[in-house]
Tab-separated table of C-alpha atoms in Angstrom:
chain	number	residue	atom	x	y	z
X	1	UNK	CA	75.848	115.446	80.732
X	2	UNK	CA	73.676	113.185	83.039
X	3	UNK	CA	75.082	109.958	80.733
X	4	UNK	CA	78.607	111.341	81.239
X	5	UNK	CA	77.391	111.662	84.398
X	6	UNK	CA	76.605	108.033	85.488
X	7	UNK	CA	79.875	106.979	83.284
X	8	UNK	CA	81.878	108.530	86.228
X	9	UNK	CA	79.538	106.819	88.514
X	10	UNK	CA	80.397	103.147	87.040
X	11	UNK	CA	84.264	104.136	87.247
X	12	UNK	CA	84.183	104.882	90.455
X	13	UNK	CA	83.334	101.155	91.154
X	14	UNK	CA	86.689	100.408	89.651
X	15	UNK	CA	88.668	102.876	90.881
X	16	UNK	CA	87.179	101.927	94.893
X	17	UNK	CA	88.077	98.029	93.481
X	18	UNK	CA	91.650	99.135	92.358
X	19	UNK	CA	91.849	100.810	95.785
X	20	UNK	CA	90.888	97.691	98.172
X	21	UNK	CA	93.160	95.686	96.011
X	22	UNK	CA	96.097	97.948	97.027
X	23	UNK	CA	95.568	97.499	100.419
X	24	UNK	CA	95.058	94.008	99.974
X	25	UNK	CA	98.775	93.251	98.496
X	26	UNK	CA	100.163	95.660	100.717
X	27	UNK	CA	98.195	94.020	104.053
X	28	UNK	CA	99.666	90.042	103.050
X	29	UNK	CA	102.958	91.433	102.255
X	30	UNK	CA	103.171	92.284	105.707
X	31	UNK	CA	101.471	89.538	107.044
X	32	UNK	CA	104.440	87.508	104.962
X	33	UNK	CA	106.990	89.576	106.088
X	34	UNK	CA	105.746	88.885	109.703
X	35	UNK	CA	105.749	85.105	109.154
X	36	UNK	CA	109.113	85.271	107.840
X	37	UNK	CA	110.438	87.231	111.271
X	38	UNK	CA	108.395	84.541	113.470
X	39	UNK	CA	109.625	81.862	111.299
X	40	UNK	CA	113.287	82.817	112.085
X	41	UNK	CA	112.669	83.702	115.432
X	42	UNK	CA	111.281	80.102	115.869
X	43	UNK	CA	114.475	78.517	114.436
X	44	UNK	CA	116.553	80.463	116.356
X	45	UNK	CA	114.682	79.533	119.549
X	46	UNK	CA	114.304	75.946	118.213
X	47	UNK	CA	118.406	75.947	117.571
X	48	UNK	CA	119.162	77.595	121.521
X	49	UNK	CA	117.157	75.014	122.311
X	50	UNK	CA	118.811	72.286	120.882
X	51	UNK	CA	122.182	73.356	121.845
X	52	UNK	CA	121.369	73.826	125.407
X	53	UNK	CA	119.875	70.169	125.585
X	54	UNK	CA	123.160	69.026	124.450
X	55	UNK	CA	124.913	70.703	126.607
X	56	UNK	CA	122.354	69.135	129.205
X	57	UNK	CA	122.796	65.510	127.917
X	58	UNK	CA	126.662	65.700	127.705
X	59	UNK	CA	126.900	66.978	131.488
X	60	UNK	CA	124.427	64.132	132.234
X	61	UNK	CA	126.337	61.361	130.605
X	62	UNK	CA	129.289	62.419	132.603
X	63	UNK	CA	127.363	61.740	135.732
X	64	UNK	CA	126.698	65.526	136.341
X	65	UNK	CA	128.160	68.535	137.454
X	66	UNK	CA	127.781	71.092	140.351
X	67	UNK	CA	124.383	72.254	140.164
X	68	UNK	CA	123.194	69.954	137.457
X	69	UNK	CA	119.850	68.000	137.993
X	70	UNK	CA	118.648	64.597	135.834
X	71	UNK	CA	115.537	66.585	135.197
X	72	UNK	CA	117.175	69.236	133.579
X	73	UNK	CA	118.089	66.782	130.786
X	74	UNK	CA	114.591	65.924	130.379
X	75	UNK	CA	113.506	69.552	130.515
X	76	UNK	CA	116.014	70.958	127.951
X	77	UNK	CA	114.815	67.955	125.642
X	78	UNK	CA	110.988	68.821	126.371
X	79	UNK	CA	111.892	72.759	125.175
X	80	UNK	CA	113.939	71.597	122.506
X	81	UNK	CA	110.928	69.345	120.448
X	82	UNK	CA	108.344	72.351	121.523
X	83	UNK	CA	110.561	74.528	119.874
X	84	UNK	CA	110.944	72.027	116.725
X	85	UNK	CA	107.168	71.345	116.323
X	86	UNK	CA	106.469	75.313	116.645
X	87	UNK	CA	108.858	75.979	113.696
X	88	UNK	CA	107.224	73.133	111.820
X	89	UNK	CA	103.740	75.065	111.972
X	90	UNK	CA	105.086	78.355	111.617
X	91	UNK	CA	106.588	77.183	108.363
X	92	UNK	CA	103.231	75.940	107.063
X	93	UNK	CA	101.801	79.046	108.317
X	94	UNK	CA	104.389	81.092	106.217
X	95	UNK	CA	103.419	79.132	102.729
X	96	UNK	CA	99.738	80.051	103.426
X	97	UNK	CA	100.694	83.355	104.006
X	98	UNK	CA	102.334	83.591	100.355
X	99	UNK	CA	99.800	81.750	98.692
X	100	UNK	CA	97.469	84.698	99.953
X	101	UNK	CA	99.521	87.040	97.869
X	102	UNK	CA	100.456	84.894	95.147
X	103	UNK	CA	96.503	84.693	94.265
X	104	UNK	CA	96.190	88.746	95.202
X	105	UNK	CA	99.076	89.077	92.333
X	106	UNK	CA	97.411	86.588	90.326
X	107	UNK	CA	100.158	84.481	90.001
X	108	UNK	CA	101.046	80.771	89.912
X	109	UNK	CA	100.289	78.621	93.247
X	110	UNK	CA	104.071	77.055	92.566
X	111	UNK	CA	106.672	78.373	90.121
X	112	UNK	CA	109.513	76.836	91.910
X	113	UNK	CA	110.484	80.332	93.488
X	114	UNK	CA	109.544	81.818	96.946
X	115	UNK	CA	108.626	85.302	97.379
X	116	UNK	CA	110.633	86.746	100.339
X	117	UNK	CA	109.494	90.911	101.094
X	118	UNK	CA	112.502	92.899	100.765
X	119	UNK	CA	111.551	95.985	102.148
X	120	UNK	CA	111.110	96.606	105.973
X	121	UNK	CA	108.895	97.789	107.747
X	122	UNK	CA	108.936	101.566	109.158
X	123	UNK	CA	110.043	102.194	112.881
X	124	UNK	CA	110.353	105.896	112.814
X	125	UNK	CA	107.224	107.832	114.217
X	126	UNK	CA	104.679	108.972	112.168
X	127	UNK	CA	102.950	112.570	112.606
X	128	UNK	CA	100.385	113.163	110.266
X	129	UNK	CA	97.924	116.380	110.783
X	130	UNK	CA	94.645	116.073	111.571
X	131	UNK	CA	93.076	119.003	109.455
X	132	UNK	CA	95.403	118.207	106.708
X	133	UNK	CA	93.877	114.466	106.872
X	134	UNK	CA	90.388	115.379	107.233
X	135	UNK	CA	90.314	117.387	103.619
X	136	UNK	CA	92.559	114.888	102.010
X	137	UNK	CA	89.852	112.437	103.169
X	138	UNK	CA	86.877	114.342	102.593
X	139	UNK	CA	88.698	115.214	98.835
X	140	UNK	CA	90.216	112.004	97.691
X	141	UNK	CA	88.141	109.391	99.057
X	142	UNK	CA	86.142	107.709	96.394
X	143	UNK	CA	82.425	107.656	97.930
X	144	UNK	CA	82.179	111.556	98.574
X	145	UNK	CA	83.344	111.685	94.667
X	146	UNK	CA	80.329	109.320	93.920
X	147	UNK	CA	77.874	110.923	96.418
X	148	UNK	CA	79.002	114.456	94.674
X	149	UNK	CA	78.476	113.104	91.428
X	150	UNK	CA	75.257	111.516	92.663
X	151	UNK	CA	73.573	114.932	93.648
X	152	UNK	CA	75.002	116.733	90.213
X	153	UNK	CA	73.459	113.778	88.198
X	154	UNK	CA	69.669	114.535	90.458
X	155	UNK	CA	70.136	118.605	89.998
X	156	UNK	CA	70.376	117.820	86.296
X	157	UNK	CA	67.432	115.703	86.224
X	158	UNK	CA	65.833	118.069	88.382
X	159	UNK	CA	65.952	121.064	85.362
X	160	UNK	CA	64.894	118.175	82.994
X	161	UNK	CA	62.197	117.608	84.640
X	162	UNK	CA	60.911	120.699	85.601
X	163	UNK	CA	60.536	121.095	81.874
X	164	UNK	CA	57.704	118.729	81.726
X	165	UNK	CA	55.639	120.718	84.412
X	166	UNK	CA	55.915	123.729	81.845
X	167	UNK	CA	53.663	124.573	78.699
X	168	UNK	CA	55.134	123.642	75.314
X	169	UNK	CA	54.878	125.934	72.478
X	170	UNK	CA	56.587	124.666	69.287
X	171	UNK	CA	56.635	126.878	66.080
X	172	UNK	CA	56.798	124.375	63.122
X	173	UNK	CA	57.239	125.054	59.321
X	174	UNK	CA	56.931	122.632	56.254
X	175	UNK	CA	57.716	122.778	52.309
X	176	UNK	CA	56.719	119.703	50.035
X	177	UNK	CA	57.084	118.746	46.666
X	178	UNK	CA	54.461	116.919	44.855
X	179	UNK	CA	54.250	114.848	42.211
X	180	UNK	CA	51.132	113.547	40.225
X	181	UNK	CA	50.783	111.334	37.340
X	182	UNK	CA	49.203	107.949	36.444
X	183	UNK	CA	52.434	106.299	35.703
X	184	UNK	CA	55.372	106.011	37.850
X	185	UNK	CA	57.425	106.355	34.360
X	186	UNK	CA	56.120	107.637	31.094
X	187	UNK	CA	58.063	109.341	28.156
X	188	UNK	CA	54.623	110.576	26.722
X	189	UNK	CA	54.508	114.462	26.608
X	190	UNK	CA	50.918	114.368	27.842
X	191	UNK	CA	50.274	116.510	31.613
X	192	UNK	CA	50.076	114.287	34.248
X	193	UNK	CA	51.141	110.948	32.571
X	194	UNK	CA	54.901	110.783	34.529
X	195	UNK	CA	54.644	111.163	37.836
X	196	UNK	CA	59.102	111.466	38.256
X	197	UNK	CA	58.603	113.820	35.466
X	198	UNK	CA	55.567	116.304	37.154
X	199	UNK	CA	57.845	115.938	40.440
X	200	UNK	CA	61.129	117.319	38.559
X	201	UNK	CA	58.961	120.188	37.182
X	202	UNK	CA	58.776	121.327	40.474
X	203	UNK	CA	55.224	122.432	39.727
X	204	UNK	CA	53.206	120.975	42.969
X	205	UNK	CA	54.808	122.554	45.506
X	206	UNK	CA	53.409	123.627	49.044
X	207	UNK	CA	54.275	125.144	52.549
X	208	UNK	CA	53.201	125.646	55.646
X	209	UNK	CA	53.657	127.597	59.146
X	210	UNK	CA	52.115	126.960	61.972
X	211	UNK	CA	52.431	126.708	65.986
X	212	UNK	CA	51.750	123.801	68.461
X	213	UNK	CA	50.720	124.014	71.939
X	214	UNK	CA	50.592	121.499	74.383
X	215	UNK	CA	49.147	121.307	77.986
X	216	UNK	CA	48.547	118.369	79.658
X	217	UNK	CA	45.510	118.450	82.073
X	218	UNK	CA	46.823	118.376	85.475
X	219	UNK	CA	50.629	117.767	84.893
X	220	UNK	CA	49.761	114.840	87.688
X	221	UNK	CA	52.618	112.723	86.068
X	222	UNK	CA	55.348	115.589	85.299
X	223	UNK	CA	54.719	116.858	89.265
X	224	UNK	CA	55.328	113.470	90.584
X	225	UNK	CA	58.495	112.637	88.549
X	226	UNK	CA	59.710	116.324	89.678
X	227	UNK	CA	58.625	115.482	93.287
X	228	UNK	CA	60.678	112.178	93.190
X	229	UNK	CA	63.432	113.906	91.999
X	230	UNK	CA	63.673	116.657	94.551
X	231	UNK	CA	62.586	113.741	96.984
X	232	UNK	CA	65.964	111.620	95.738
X	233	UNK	CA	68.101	114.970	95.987
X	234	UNK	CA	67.317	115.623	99.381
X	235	UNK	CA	68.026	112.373	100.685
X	236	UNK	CA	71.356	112.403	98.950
X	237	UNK	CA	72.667	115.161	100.535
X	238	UNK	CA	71.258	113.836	103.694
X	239	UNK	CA	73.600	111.214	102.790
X	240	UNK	CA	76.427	112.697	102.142
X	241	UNK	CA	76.089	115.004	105.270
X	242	UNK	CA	76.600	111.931	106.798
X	243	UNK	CA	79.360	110.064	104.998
X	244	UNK	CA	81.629	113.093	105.543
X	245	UNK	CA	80.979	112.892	109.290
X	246	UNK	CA	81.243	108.724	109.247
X	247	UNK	CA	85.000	109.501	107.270
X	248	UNK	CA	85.785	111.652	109.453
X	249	UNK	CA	85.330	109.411	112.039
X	250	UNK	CA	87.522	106.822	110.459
X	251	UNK	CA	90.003	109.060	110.123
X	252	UNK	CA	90.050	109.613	114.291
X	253	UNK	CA	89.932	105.945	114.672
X	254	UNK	CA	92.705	105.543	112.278
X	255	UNK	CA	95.036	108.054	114.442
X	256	UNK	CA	94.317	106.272	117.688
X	257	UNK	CA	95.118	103.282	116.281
X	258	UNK	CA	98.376	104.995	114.479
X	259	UNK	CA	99.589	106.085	118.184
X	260	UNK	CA	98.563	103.445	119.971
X	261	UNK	CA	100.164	100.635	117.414
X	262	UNK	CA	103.395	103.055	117.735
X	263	UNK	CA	103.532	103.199	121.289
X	264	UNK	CA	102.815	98.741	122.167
X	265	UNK	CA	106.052	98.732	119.463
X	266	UNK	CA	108.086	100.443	121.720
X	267	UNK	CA	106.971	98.683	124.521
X	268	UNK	CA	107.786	95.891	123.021
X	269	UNK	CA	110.985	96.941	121.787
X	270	UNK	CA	112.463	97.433	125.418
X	271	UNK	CA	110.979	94.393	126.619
X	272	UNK	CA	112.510	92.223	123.768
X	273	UNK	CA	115.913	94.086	124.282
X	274	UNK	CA	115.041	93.161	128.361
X	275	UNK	CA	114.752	89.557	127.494
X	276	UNK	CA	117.578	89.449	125.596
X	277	UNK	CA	120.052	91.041	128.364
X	278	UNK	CA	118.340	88.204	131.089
X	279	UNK	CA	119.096	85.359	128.235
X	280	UNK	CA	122.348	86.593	128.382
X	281	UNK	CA	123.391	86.874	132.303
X	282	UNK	CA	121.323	83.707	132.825
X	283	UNK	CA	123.785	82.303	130.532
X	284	UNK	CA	127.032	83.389	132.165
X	285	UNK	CA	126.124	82.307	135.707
X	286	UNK	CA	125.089	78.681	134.196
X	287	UNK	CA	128.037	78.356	132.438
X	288	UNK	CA	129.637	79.448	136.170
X	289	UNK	CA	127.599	76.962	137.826
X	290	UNK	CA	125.595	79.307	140.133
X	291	UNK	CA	122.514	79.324	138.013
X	292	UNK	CA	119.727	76.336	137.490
X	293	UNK	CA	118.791	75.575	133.654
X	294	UNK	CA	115.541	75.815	134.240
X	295	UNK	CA	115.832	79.379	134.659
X	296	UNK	CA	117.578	79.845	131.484
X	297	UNK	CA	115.089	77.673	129.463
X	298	UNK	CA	112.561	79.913	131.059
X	299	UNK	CA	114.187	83.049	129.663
X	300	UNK	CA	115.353	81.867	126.409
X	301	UNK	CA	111.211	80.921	125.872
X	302	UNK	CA	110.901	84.326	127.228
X	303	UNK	CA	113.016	85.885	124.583
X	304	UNK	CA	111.594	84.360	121.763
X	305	UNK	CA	107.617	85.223	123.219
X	306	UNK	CA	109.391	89.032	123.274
X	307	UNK	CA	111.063	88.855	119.629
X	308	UNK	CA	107.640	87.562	117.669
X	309	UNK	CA	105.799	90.026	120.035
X	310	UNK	CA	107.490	92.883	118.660
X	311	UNK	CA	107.860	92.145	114.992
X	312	UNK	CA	104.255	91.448	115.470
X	313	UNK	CA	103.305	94.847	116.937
X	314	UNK	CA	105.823	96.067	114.416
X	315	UNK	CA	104.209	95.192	111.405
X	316	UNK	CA	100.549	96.251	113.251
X	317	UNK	CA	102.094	99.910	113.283
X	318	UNK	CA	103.143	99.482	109.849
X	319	UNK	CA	99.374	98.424	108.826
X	320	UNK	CA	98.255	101.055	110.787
X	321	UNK	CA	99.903	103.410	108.407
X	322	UNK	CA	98.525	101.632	105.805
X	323	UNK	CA	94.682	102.420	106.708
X	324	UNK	CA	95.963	105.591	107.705
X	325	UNK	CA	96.400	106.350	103.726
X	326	UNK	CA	93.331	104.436	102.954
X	327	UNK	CA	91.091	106.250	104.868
X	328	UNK	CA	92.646	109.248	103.907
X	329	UNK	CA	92.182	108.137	100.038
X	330	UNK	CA	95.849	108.843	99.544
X	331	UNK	CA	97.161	104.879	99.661
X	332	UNK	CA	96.794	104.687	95.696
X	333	UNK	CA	99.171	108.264	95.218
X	334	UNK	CA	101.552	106.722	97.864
X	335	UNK	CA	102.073	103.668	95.774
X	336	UNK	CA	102.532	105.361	92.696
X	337	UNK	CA	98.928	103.896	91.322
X	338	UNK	CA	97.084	106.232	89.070
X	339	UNK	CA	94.077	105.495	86.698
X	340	UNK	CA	93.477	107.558	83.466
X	341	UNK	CA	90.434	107.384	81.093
């Protein structure tokens, strides 16, 4: 039982392995989806750009127009390579992010395809209970398993070894059969000249009972492996006393973070969807001539700061849910990973 035992213990290892490599592929698949939304954002920003310095350039080879300034050429051209340079590092930012996974999947640096996440990521709220986590955490997670395991594996060795602080009394019993001869082989009919042959008789036979007793002086050795055992026990409980309260502890950290992660995408939300309106009316009196392009380069950066800011805080909430699950012990069952013997 104690080798079965410490079997479990060495599977646990793999099983808290299989685990961190979950969240692993699951953490760079968001980080790739979020470099693919900041990547697109860029270009988008980079394109604006690039329109509006036309725009800029056309009205300034035409000498200018009501509330047109030379600088705003210069400035719309200025936003425009910002922008370009910005998507250029963003791209090279977005390969690194899919080598990452590539080498979690343990696949090819180049194949000649691109990975590209497909699913997104969740916006709805998330509401988990708090008791309901706490015992999925303090059940599933793999190091109260091992700790449990740990202190079943001591209480084992603990009867073992309180055998060796006992008396032993063995009763023993014996039969033989003899043979005697002064060859090994001999086909003369004289007693004693085959030695096989006096065995097969089954003439010299003999038995014995009998009872054995032992008692070591002192048991010095058997107390102090018994001592070190209830010693070891102690301290592992000790232990896991105090891995249940650091877990659940991790789990309260993990629902601040849920609601606060929840509540900076929100914010975020309104002020993209704020930056996007401004872009918008900015737009409409330039295009009236009441409004300076400087303004509107100003909100169209604005707009683009707002959209990465929320797919960033987006994808935060969504990782939040992720170590949600993983401090709960529940992210392998929610990805449909399961390990047999």
């Amino acid at each position: 039982m104690i080798a079965r035992i410490n079997q479990d213990l060495a599977l646990t290892d793999l099983e808290s392995n299989v685990n961190n490599l979950a969240k692993d592929i699951e953490d760079a698949y968001w980080e790739l989806y979020l470099q693919y939304r900041i990547y697109d954002t860029i270009v988008a920003a980079r394109n604006s750009s690039l329109r509006t310095w036309r725009d800029a350039k056309r009205k300034l080879e035409i000498g200018g127009v009501p509330g047109f300034n030379v600088e705003d050429e210069a400035q719309a051209r200025d936003q425009y390579f910002n922008q370009k340079a910005l998507s250029q590092r963003t791209l090279s930012e977005l390969y690194k992010s899919e080598s990452a996974l590539r080498r979690l999947l343990a696949m090819p640096v180049n194949d000649g395809t691109i990975i590209r996440p497909s699913d997104e990521p969740i916006t709805a709220m998330l509401q988990p209970d708090w008791a309901h986590s706490v015992a999925e955490a303090l059940t599933h997670r793999v190091e109260i398993r091992r700790h449990k395991w740990n202190i079943k594996s001591l209480e084992l060795q603990q009867r073992a070894a309180q055998n060796l602080v006992r008396p032993r009394l063995d009763f023993v019993a014996s039969y033989d059969i003899n043979g005697f001869g002064d060859d090994l082989l001999d086909y003369d009919d004289q007693p004693l000249s085959s030695l096989y042959g006096n065995m097969v008789d089954g003439q010299q036979t003999g038995w014995g009972l009998g009872f054995t007793f032992q008692l070591p002086i002192g048991l010095r050795q058997a107390k102090t492996q018994l001592l070190n055992i209830e010693l070891r026990m102690a301290k592992a409980r000790e232990v896991l006393q105090a891995q249940e309260l650091e877990i659940a502890h991790e789990v309260g950290n993990a629902f601040q973070d849920l609601a606060e992660k929840y509540v900076t995408a929100q914010t975020y939300f309104n002020r993209r969807k704020a930056a996007k309106d401004r872009v918008e009316l900015f737009q409409k009196k330039l295009e009236a001539g009441t409004q300076t392009l400087d303004l509107v380069l100003r909100a169209q950066s604005s707009l683009a700061d707002a959209e990465v800011e929320y797919f960033r805080s987006l994808v935060a909430y969504n990782q939040a849910i992720l170590n949600l699950y993983y401090r709960t012990g529940t992210l392998m069952q929610n990805n449909n990973v399961f390990m047999a013997e």
